[in-house]
Coordinates of N, CA, C and O in Angstrom, one line a residue:
M8 N -7.2 24.7 -8.0 CA -7.6 24.3 -6.7 C -7.2 22.9 -6.5 O -6.9 21.8 -7.2
S9 N -6.4 22.9 -5.2 CA -6.0 21.7 -4.5 C -5.9 21.6 -3.1 O -6.0 22.9 -2.6
F10 N -6.0 20.4 -2.2 CA -5.9 20.6 -0.8 C -4.4 20.8 -0.3 O -3.4 20.2 -1.6
K11 N -4.3 20.9 0.7 CA -2.8 21.1 1.0 C -2.2 20.0 1.0 O -0.9 19.8 0.4
F12 N -2.6 19.1 1.4 CA -1.7 17.8 1.1 C -1.5 17.3 0.0 O -0.1 16.6 -0.5
E13 N -2.1 17.6 -0.9 CA -1.9 17.1 -2.4 C -0.5 17.8 -3.1 O 0.1 17.4 -3.8
K14 N 0.3 18.7 -2.4 CA 1.0 19.6 -2.7 C 2.5 19.0 -2.1 O 3.6 19.3 -2.3
L15 N 1.9 18.1 -0.8 CA 3.2 17.8 -0.2 C 4.1 16.4 -0.5 O 3.0 15.1 -1.3
H16 N 5.2 16.4 -0.8 CA 6.1 15.2 -1.5 C 5.8 14.1 -0.7 O 6.1 13.4 -1.2
I17 N 5.7 14.2 0.7 CA 5.6 13.1 1.6 C 4.4 12.4 1.2 O 4.2 11.3 1.1
W18 N 3.2 13.3 1.1 CA 2.2 12.5 1.1 C 1.9 12.0 -0.8 O 1.6 10.7 -0.8
K19 N 2.7 12.4 -2.1 CA 3.0 12.4 -2.9 C 3.6 10.7 -3.2 O 3.3 9.7 -3.8
D20 N 4.7 10.8 -2.4 CA 5.6 9.4 -2.2 C 4.7 8.4 -1.3 O 5.0 7.0 -1.8
A21 N 4.1 8.5 -0.2 CA 3.2 8.0 0.3 C 2.3 7.2 -0.5 O 2.0 5.9 -0.6
M22 N 1.3 7.7 -1.7 CA 0.4 7.5 -2.3 C 1.4 6.5 -3.4 O 0.6 5.2 -3.9
S23 N 2.5 6.8 -4.0 CA 3.0 6.1 -4.7 C 3.5 4.4 -4.0 O 3.2 3.5 -4.7
L24 N 3.8 4.6 -2.9 CA 4.3 3.2 -2.0 C 3.1 2.4 -1.7 O 3.0 1.5 -2.0
G25 N 2.0 3.4 -1.6 CA 0.7 2.6 -1.3 C 0.2 1.7 -2.7 O 0.4 0.2 -2.5
E26 N 0.6 2.2 -3.7 CA 0.2 1.4 -5.0 C 1.3 0.6 -4.9 O 0.6 -0.6 -5.6
E27 N 2.4 0.9 -5.2 CA 3.5 -0.4 -5.0 C 3.1 -1.5 -4.3 O 3.3 -2.8 -4.6
I28 N 3.2 -1.1 -3.0 CA 2.5 -2.3 -2.1 C 1.5 -3.0 -2.9 O 1.4 -4.5 -2.6
N29 N 0.5 -2.4 -3.0 CA -1.1 -3.0 -3.4 C -0.4 -4.1 -4.6 O -1.1 -5.5 -4.4
L30 N 0.0 -3.6 -5.5 CA 0.6 -4.6 -6.6 C 1.3 -5.8 -6.2 O 1.0 -7.1 -6.6
M31 N 2.1 -5.4 -5.6 CA 3.1 -6.3 -4.6 C 2.4 -7.5 -4.1 O 2.7 -8.8 -4.1
A32 N 1.3 -6.9 -3.4 CA 0.4 -8.0 -2.1 C -0.4 -9.0 -3.1 O -0.7 -10.0 -2.6
D33 N -0.5 -8.4 -4.6 CA -1.4 -9.6 -5.5 C -0.5 -10.9 -5.7 O -1.2 -11.6 -6.1
T34 N 0.9 -10.8 -5.5 CA 1.6 -11.9 -5.8 C 2.0 -12.4 -4.8 O 2.4 -13.7 -5.2
F35 N 1.3 -12.3 -3.4 CA 1.7 -13.3 -2.7 C 0.4 -14.6 -2.2 O -0.3 -14.4 -3.2
P36 N 1.0 -15.9 -2.1 CA 0.0 -16.5 -1.9 C -1.4 -16.4 -1.4 O -1.8 -15.4 -0.5
K37 N -2.5 -17.2 -1.7 CA -3.9 -16.8 -1.8 C -4.2 -17.0 0.0 O -4.6 -16.3 0.6
K38 N -2.9 -18.1 0.7 CA -3.1 -18.2 2.4 C -3.0 -16.9 3.1 O -3.6 -16.6 4.1
E39 N -2.2 -15.6 2.4 CA -2.3 -14.6 2.7 C -2.7 -13.3 2.8 O -3.2 -12.2 3.3
I40 N -4.2 -13.6 1.9 CA -5.1 -12.7 1.8 C -5.7 -12.0 2.7 O -5.8 -11.0 2.9
Y41 N -6.2 -12.7 3.8 CA -6.7 -11.9 5.2 C -5.6 -11.7 6.1 O -6.0 -11.4 7.5
N42 N -4.4 -12.3 6.2 CA -3.4 -12.0 6.8 C -2.0 -11.1 6.1 O -2.5 -9.4 6.4
L43 N -1.4 -11.3 5.9 CA -0.1 -10.6 5.7 C -0.4 -9.5 4.2 O 0.1 -8.2 4.5
S44 N -0.5 -9.8 3.3 CA -1.7 -9.1 2.1 C -2.5 -8.1 2.8 O -2.0 -6.9 2.3
S45 N -3.3 -8.2 3.6 CA -4.5 -7.4 3.8 C -3.7 -6.1 5.1 O -3.5 -5.0 4.9
Q46 N -2.6 -6.7 5.7 CA -1.9 -6.0 6.9 C -1.2 -5.5 6.3 O -0.9 -3.8 6.4
I47 N 0.1 -5.0 5.1 CA 0.6 -4.3 4.7 C 0.0 -3.2 3.9 O 0.5 -2.5 3.4
R48 N -1.2 -3.9 3.1 CA -2.3 -3.0 2.5 C -2.7 -1.9 3.4 O -2.2 -0.4 3.2
R49 N -3.0 -2.3 4.3 CA -3.9 -1.2 5.3 C -2.5 -0.5 5.9 O -3.0 0.8 6.1
A50 N -1.9 -1.1 6.4 CA -0.5 0.1 6.9 C 0.1 1.1 6.1 O 0.1 2.0 6.5
T51 N 0.0 0.6 4.8 CA 0.7 1.3 4.0 C -0.2 2.3 3.4 O -0.2 3.8 3.1
D52 N -1.5 2.4 3.3 CA -2.8 3.1 2.9 C -2.6 4.3 4.3 O -3.0 5.4 3.8
S53 N -2.4 3.5 5.2 CA -2.4 4.6 6.6 C -1.7 5.6 6.8 O -1.9 6.7 6.9
I54 N -0.5 5.3 5.6 CA 0.3 6.5 5.7 C -0.2 7.4 4.9 O -0.3 8.8 5.5
A55 N -0.4 7.5 3.9 CA -1.3 8.8 3.3 C -2.1 9.4 4.0 O -2.4 10.3 3.8
L56 N -3.4 8.3 4.3 CA -4.3 8.6 5.0 C -4.4 9.6 6.2 O -4.8 10.7 6.3
N57 N -3.3 9.2 7.1 CA -3.0 10.1 8.0 C -2.1 11.5 7.8 O -2.5 12.7 8.5
I58 N -1.3 11.6 6.9 CA -1.2 12.7 6.1 C -2.1 13.6 5.7 O -1.8 15.0 6.2
S59 N -2.9 13.3 5.2 CA -3.9 14.2 4.6 C -4.9 14.5 5.9 O -4.9 15.7 5.8
E60 N -5.3 13.7 6.4 CA -5.9 14.3 7.7 C -5.6 15.0 8.6 O -5.9 16.0 9.0
G61 N -4.1 14.8 8.8 CA -3.5 15.8 9.8 C -3.3 16.9 8.9 O -2.7 18.4 9.8
S62 N -3.4 17.4 7.8 CA -3.0 18.5 7.1 C -4.2 19.5 7.2 O -4.1 20.6 6.9
I63 N -5.6 18.9 7.1 CA -6.8 19.9 7.1 C -6.9 20.6 8.5 O -7.4 19.9 9.6
L64 N -7.1 21.7 8.4 CA -7.7 22.4 9.7 C -7.2 21.8 11.2 O -8.3 21.6 11.9
Q65 N -6.2 21.3 11.2 CA -5.3 21.0 12.4 C -4.4 22.4 13.0 O -3.9 23.0 12.2
S66 N -4.6 22.4 14.1 CA -3.7 22.9 14.8 C -1.9 22.0 14.5 O -1.9 20.8 14.3
N67 N -1.2 22.6 15.0 CA 0.4 22.3 14.7 C 0.5 21.0 15.7 O 1.1 19.9 15.0
P68 N -0.2 20.9 17.2 CA 0.1 19.4 17.8 C -0.7 18.4 17.4 O -0.3 17.0 17.2
E69 N -1.6 18.8 16.9 CA -3.0 17.9 16.1 C -1.7 17.4 14.9 O -1.8 16.2 14.4
Q70 N -1.2 18.3 14.0 CA -0.8 17.6 12.8 C 0.4 16.9 13.0 O 0.7 16.1 12.2
R71 N 1.3 17.2 14.1 CA 2.5 16.2 14.4 C 1.9 14.9 14.9 O 2.4 13.9 14.4
R72 N 0.8 15.0 15.8 CA 0.2 13.6 16.0 C 0.1 13.1 14.8 O 0.4 11.6 14.7
F73 N -0.7 13.4 14.1 CA -1.3 12.4 12.5 C 0.4 12.2 11.6 O 0.1 11.2 11.4
L74 N 1.2 12.9 11.8 CA 2.3 12.6 11.2 C 2.9 11.6 12.2 O 3.5 10.7 11.5
G75 N 2.6 11.6 13.2 CA 3.7 10.3 13.8 C 2.7 9.1 14.0 O 3.3 7.9 13.8
Y76 N 1.3 9.0 13.8 CA 0.4 7.9 13.3 C 1.4 7.2 11.9 O 1.4 6.2 11.4
S77 N 1.6 8.4 11.0 CA 2.3 7.9 9.6 C 3.5 7.3 9.7 O 3.6 6.1 8.7
I78 N 4.3 7.9 10.3 CA 5.6 7.3 10.8 C 5.5 5.9 11.4 O 6.3 5.0 10.9
R79 N 4.6 5.8 12.4 CA 4.4 4.4 12.7 C 4.1 3.6 11.9 O 4.1 2.2 11.8
S80 N 2.9 3.6 10.7 CA 2.4 2.9 10.4 C 3.3 2.6 9.2 O 3.4 1.4 8.8
L81 N 4.6 3.6 8.6 CA 5.7 3.1 7.9 C 6.3 2.0 8.6 O 6.9 1.0 8.0
A82 N 6.7 2.5 9.9 CA 7.4 1.3 10.5 C 6.6 -0.2 10.9 O 7.4 -1.1 10.3
E83 N 5.6 -0.1 10.4 CA 4.7 -1.2 10.4 C 4.9 -1.9 9.0 O 5.0 -3.1 8.7
V84 N 5.0 -1.1 7.9 CA 5.1 -1.8 6.9 C 6.1 -2.0 6.6 O 6.8 -3.3 5.8
V85 N 7.6 -1.5 7.1 CA 8.7 -2.4 6.9 C 8.7 -3.7 7.9 O 9.5 -4.7 6.9
T86 N 8.4 -3.5 9.0 CA 8.3 -4.9 9.4 C 7.7 -6.1 8.7 O 7.7 -7.3 8.8
C87 N 6.6 -5.8 8.1 CA 5.7 -6.3 7.1 C 6.7 -7.1 5.6 O 6.7 -7.9 5.6
L88 N 7.4 -6.1 5.2 CA 8.5 -6.3 4.4 C 9.2 -7.1 5.0 O 9.9 -8.2 4.0
Y89 N 9.7 -7.4 6.2 CA 10.6 -8.3 6.3 C 10.3 -9.4 6.6 O 10.8 -10.7 6.5
K90 N 9.2 -9.8 6.9 CA 7.8 -10.6 7.2 C 8.0 -11.4 5.3 O 7.9 -12.6 5.3
V91 N 8.0 -10.8 5.1 CA 7.6 -11.2 3.2 C 9.0 -11.6 2.5 O 8.8 -12.6 1.8
K92 N 9.8 -11.2 3.1 CA 11.2 -11.4 2.5 C 11.4 -12.8 3.1 O 12.0 -13.6 2.4
N93 N 11.3 -12.5 4.4 CA 11.6 -14.2 5.2 C 10.8 -15.1 4.7 O 11.2 -16.4 5.0
R94 N 9.6 -14.9 4.2 CA 8.9 -15.9 4.0 C 9.0 -16.4 1.9 O 8.1 -17.1 1.7
K95 N 9.8 -15.5 1.9 CA 10.1 -15.7 0.2 C 9.4 -15.0 -0.8 O 9.2 -15.8 -1.9
Y96 N 8.6 -14.5 -0.4 CA 7.2 -14.0 -1.3 C 8.2 -12.8 -2.0 O 7.7 -12.8 -3.1
I97 N 9.3 -12.2 -1.8 CA 9.8 -11.0 -2.9 C 11.4 -11.6 -2.5 O 11.7 -12.2 -1.4
N98 N 12.3 -11.0 -3.4 CA 13.6 -11.5 -3.3 C 14.4 -10.2 -2.5 O 13.7 -9.3 -2.1
D99 N 15.7 -10.3 -2.3 CA 16.5 -9.3 -1.4 C 16.6 -8.4 -2.3 O 16.4 -7.0 -2.0
E100 N 16.1 -8.4 -3.6 CA 16.7 -6.9 -4.6 C 15.2 -5.8 -4.2 O 15.4 -5.1 -4.3
I101 N 13.9 -6.5 -4.2 CA 12.8 -5.8 -4.0 C 12.9 -5.4 -2.9 O 12.4 -4.0 -2.8
F102 N 13.2 -6.4 -1.5 CA 13.1 -5.6 -0.4 C 13.9 -4.5 -0.1 O 13.6 -3.8 0.3
K103 N 15.2 -4.6 -0.9 CA 16.0 -3.7 -0.6 C 15.3 -2.2 -0.9 O 15.6 -1.2 -0.5
K104 N 14.9 -2.2 -2.4 CA 14.5 -1.0 -2.9 C 13.0 -0.3 -2.2 O 13.3 0.4 -2.1
K105 N 12.1 -1.5 -1.8 CA 11.1 -1.0 -1.1 C 11.8 -0.2 0.4 O 11.3 0.6 0.6
Y106 N 12.9 -1.2 1.1 CA 13.0 -0.4 2.4 C 13.9 0.3 2.2 O 13.6 1.5 2.7
D107 N 14.6 1.0 1.1 CA 15.2 2.2 0.6 C 14.3 3.3 0.9 O 14.4 4.4 1.2
F108 N 13.3 2.7 -0.1 CA 12.1 3.9 -0.2 C 11.7 4.2 0.9 O 11.5 5.6 1.5
C109 N 11.4 3.2 2.0 CA 10.5 3.6 3.3 C 11.6 4.3 4.1 O 11.3 5.3 4.8
Y110 N 12.6 4.2 4.0 CA 14.0 4.8 5.0 C 13.8 6.4 4.5 O 14.0 7.1 5.3
K111 N 13.8 6.7 3.4 CA 13.6 7.9 2.5 C 12.5 8.8 3.0 O 12.7 9.7 3.7
L112 N 11.5 8.2 2.7 CA 10.5 8.3 3.2 C 9.7 9.0 4.4 O 9.7 10.0 5.5
M113 N 10.5 8.0 5.5 CA 10.4 8.3 6.8 C 11.1 9.7 7.2 O 10.8 10.3 8.0
N114 N 12.7 9.2 6.9 CA 13.3 10.8 7.4 C 12.5 11.9 6.9 O 12.7 13.0 7.4
M115 N 12.2 12.0 5.6 CA 11.4 13.1 5.3 C 9.8 13.5 6.1 O 10.1 14.7 6.7
M116 N 9.4 12.4 6.5 CA 8.3 12.8 7.4 C 8.7 13.2 8.6 O 8.4 14.1 9.1
I117 N 9.6 13.2 9.2 CA 10.0 13.3 10.4 C 10.5 14.8 10.3 O 10.2 15.6 11.3
A118 N 11.4 15.0 9.2 CA 11.8 16.8 9.0 C 10.6 17.6 9.2 O 10.6 18.4 9.4
Y119 N 9.5 17.1 8.1 CA 8.2 17.7 8.1 C 7.7 17.6 9.3 O 7.3 19.0 9.7
R120 N 7.6 17.1 10.3 CA 7.1 16.7 11.4 C 7.9 17.6 12.5 O 6.8 18.5 13.0
N121 N 8.8 17.8 12.5 CA 9.6 19.0 13.0 C 9.3 20.1 12.9 O 9.6 21.1 13.6
K122 N 8.7 20.9 11.6 CA 8.3 22.1 11.6 C 7.4 22.1 12.2 O 7.1 23.5 12.2
F123 N 6.8 21.7 12.9 CA 5.8 21.6 13.8 C 5.7 21.9 15.1 O 5.0 21.4 16.1
N124 N 6.9 22.1 15.7 CA 6.9 21.7 17.3 C 6.3 22.9 17.8 O 6.1 23.9 17.1
S125 N 5.6 23.0 19.3 CA 5.0 23.4 20.0 C 5.3 24.4 20.7 O 6.6 23.9 21.6

């Protein structure tokens, strides 16, 4: 037995990204605990949360709406990643790895959302 969203690759990838970002945020300076650390964690968690919420007992337009929230949260994560890189909390290699993963996830989410055209 499982929930519908547990079978979705986009949900699984969003969950993985959330855990990776959470660990990465632990390495930021203490002064960022209520700012950038918190912001990137909340934005990343929001991706998987909205995918799951949209997949349960929702109409196609509602599911598209929640996937839209997830995509916007992903854009927020990417912006946070730029801030993290610019502040030198991560190196270019880590940035590129996370950025590429986010880009792939975004494309997968858009393709999945397009299945729910109303």
